mmCIF file of C-alpha atoms in Angstrom:
data_model
loop_
_atom_site.group_PDB
_atom_site.id
_atom_site.type_symbol
_atom_site.label_atom_id
_atom_site.label_comp_id
_atom_site.label_asym_id
_atom_site.label_seq_id
_atom_site.Cartn_x
_atom_site.Cartn_y
_atom_site.Cartn_z
ATOM 1 C CA UNK A 268 84.145 108.584 157.013
ATOM 2 C CA UNK A 269 86.469 105.746 156.052
ATOM 3 C CA UNK A 270 89.229 106.396 153.510
ATOM 4 C CA UNK A 271 87.771 103.869 151.072
ATOM 5 C CA UNK A 272 84.424 105.717 151.183
ATOM 6 C CA UNK A 273 86.145 109.035 150.500
ATOM 7 C CA UNK A 274 87.893 107.541 147.458
ATOM 8 C CA UNK A 275 84.674 105.884 146.243
ATOM 9 C CA UNK A 276 82.863 109.231 146.507
ATOM 10 C CA UNK A 277 85.651 110.911 144.537
ATOM 11 C CA UNK A 278 85.376 108.278 141.809
ATOM 12 C CA UNK A 279 81.596 108.668 141.614
ATOM 13 C CA UNK A 280 81.836 112.458 141.299
ATOM 14 C CA UNK A 281 84.568 112.093 138.676
ATOM 15 C CA UNK A 282 82.490 109.550 136.729
ATOM 16 C CA UNK A 283 79.624 112.077 136.810
ATOM 17 C CA UNK A 284 82.112 114.650 135.395
ATOM 18 C CA UNK A 285 81.854 116.785 138.550
ATOM 19 C CA UNK A 286 85.594 117.348 138.564
ATOM 20 C CA UNK A 287 85.627 120.105 141.168
ATOM 21 C CA UNK A 288 83.287 118.126 143.404
ATOM 22 C CA UNK A 289 85.544 115.097 143.080
ATOM 23 C CA UNK A 290 88.286 117.015 144.857
ATOM 24 C CA UNK A 291 86.093 118.195 147.735
ATOM 25 C CA UNK A 292 87.783 115.848 150.232
ATOM 26 C CA UNK A 293 91.327 116.644 149.060
ATOM 27 C CA UNK A 294 93.553 118.659 151.361
ATOM 28 C CA UNK A 295 94.635 122.059 150.066
ATOM 29 C CA UNK A 296 98.204 120.754 149.809
ATOM 30 C CA UNK A 297 97.322 117.388 148.187
ATOM 31 C CA UNK A 298 100.042 115.875 146.009
ATOM 32 C CA UNK A 299 99.107 114.159 142.734
ATOM 33 C CA UNK A 300 101.865 112.105 141.109
ATOM 34 C CA UNK A 301 101.206 110.912 137.584
ATOM 35 C CA UNK A 302 104.020 108.461 136.957
ATOM 36 C CA UNK A 303 105.051 108.655 133.303
ATOM 37 C CA UNK A 304 107.721 109.877 130.976
ATOM 38 C CA UNK A 305 106.936 113.554 130.240
ATOM 39 C CA UNK A 306 107.908 112.898 126.612
ATOM 40 C CA UNK A 307 104.848 110.659 126.380
ATOM 41 C CA UNK A 308 102.359 113.006 128.008
ATOM 42 C CA UNK A 309 102.314 116.679 128.848
ATOM 43 C CA UNK A 310 100.195 115.726 131.861
ATOM 44 C CA UNK A 311 102.910 113.573 133.478
ATOM 45 C CA UNK A 312 104.661 114.684 136.636
ATOM 46 C CA UNK A 313 103.632 115.993 140.023
ATOM 47 C CA UNK A 314 100.904 118.481 140.844
ATOM 48 C CA UNK A 315 101.252 120.224 144.213
ATOM 49 C CA UNK A 316 98.069 121.494 145.825
ATOM 50 C CA UNK A 317 94.379 121.176 145.095
ATOM 51 C CA UNK A 318 94.329 123.935 142.468
ATOM 52 C CA UNK A 319 97.184 122.395 140.463
ATOM 53 C CA UNK A 320 95.527 118.952 140.721
ATOM 54 C CA UNK A 321 92.260 120.466 139.471
ATOM 55 C CA UNK A 322 94.057 122.211 136.593
ATOM 56 C CA UNK A 323 95.661 118.913 135.558
ATOM 57 C CA UNK A 324 92.291 117.109 135.581
ATOM 58 C CA UNK A 325 90.572 119.905 133.644
ATOM 59 C CA UNK A 326 93.333 119.810 131.017
ATOM 60 C CA UNK A 327 92.773 116.068 130.622
ATOM 61 C CA UNK A 328 89.052 116.701 130.265
ATOM 62 C CA UNK A 329 89.789 119.205 127.501
ATOM 63 C CA UNK A 330 91.819 116.564 125.622
ATOM 64 C CA UNK A 331 89.598 113.533 126.205
ATOM 65 C CA UNK A 332 85.939 112.637 126.460
ATOM 66 C CA UNK A 333 85.442 110.235 129.340
ATOM 67 C CA UNK A 334 82.677 107.920 128.081
ATOM 68 C CA UNK A 335 82.786 105.482 130.976
ATOM 69 C CA UNK A 336 84.813 105.597 134.196
ATOM 70 C CA UNK A 337 84.632 102.687 136.604
ATOM 71 C CA UNK A 338 86.758 101.425 139.464
ATOM 72 C CA UNK A 339 87.229 97.710 138.722
ATOM 73 C CA UNK A 340 88.773 96.754 142.041
ATOM 74 C CA UNK A 341 89.319 98.745 145.241
ATOM 75 C CA UNK A 342 91.503 97.576 148.107
ATOM 76 C CA UNK A 343 90.808 99.054 151.530
ATOM 77 C CA UNK A 344 94.034 99.393 153.495
ATOM 78 C CA UNK A 345 92.790 101.771 156.178
ATOM 79 C CA UNK A 346 94.342 105.166 155.409
ATOM 80 C CA UNK A 347 95.776 103.683 152.197
ATOM 81 C CA UNK A 348 93.474 102.767 149.317
ATOM 82 C CA UNK A 349 94.464 101.107 146.041
ATOM 83 C CA UNK A 350 92.267 100.866 142.957
ATOM 84 C CA UNK A 351 92.338 99.578 139.442
ATOM 85 C CA UNK A 352 90.252 101.836 137.212
ATOM 86 C CA UNK A 353 89.040 101.271 133.666
ATOM 87 C CA UNK A 354 88.447 104.410 131.623
ATOM 88 C CA UNK A 355 86.728 104.363 128.230
ATOM 89 C CA UNK A 356 87.978 107.476 126.484
ATOM 90 C CA UNK A 357 87.847 109.326 123.192
ATOM 91 C CA UNK A 358 90.630 111.670 122.159
ATOM 92 C CA UNK A 359 88.776 114.852 121.212
ATOM 93 C CA UNK A 360 91.276 115.920 118.522
ATOM 94 C CA UNK A 361 91.083 112.648 116.546
ATOM 95 C CA UNK A 362 87.923 110.851 117.650
ATOM 96 C CA UNK A 363 90.028 107.787 118.493
ATOM 97 C CA UNK A 364 88.386 105.587 121.132
ATOM 98 C CA UNK A 365 90.385 103.457 123.555
ATOM 99 C CA UNK A 366 90.330 101.931 127.015
ATOM 100 C CA UNK A 367 92.917 103.017 129.571
ATOM 101 C CA UNK A 368 93.510 101.014 132.734
ATOM 102 C CA UNK A 369 95.130 102.782 135.641
ATOM 103 C CA UNK A 370 96.403 101.806 139.068
ATOM 104 C CA UNK A 371 95.715 104.450 141.715
ATOM 105 C CA UNK A 372 97.194 104.639 145.197
ATOM 106 C CA UNK A 373 95.567 107.025 147.686
ATOM 107 C CA UNK A 374 96.643 108.248 151.113
ATOM 108 C CA UNK A 375 94.018 109.750 153.421
ATOM 109 C CA UNK A 376 94.741 111.510 156.700
ATOM 110 C CA UNK A 377 92.191 113.025 159.083
ATOM 111 C CA UNK A 378 89.407 112.591 156.509
ATOM 112 C CA UNK A 379 91.254 114.304 153.660
ATOM 113 C CA UNK A 380 93.117 112.934 150.670
ATOM 114 C CA UNK A 381 96.732 114.029 150.965
ATOM 115 C CA UNK A 382 98.272 112.070 148.084
ATOM 116 C CA UNK A 383 97.351 110.196 144.927
ATOM 117 C CA UNK A 384 99.806 108.286 142.758
ATOM 118 C CA UNK A 385 98.673 106.970 139.374
ATOM 119 C CA UNK A 386 100.295 104.455 137.033
ATOM 120 C CA UNK A 387 98.953 103.630 133.589
ATOM 121 C CA UNK A 388 99.775 101.910 130.311
ATOM 122 C CA UNK A 389 102.555 104.165 129.032
ATOM 123 C CA UNK A 390 102.727 102.472 125.614
ATOM 124 C CA UNK A 391 99.020 103.113 125.062
ATOM 125 C CA UNK A 392 99.375 106.686 126.295
ATOM 126 C CA UNK A 393 102.288 107.302 123.924
ATOM 127 C CA UNK A 394 100.152 106.120 121.012
ATOM 128 C CA UNK A 395 97.220 108.445 121.774
ATOM 129 C CA UNK A 396 98.718 111.522 123.422
#
């Protein structure tokens, strides 16, 4: 399976809120880097391993309702995949609705995701986190 197909499948599972299923093609030692100032989000930083990645995603799901999750643009670079994603979210604690755009960079090796780096609108995140 091509890397871009693996990432597309992950996005579809995540959009369907099958968070564990989304990580099915991640290596056990996958690295997830969420690039942000930790003062703006308790979720910022690096998760090492599939279980830590899953824990980070489940914590986000506890904080936010994901109303709509769609990759806007995906760039197939072989074992490297880049995507712009638009996420329509509601903060569960306040009911505030907003749209977050992220830039995701994936690395796939031997059919498994080994790294994901995500960038997002830090000013927006600071206002809602």
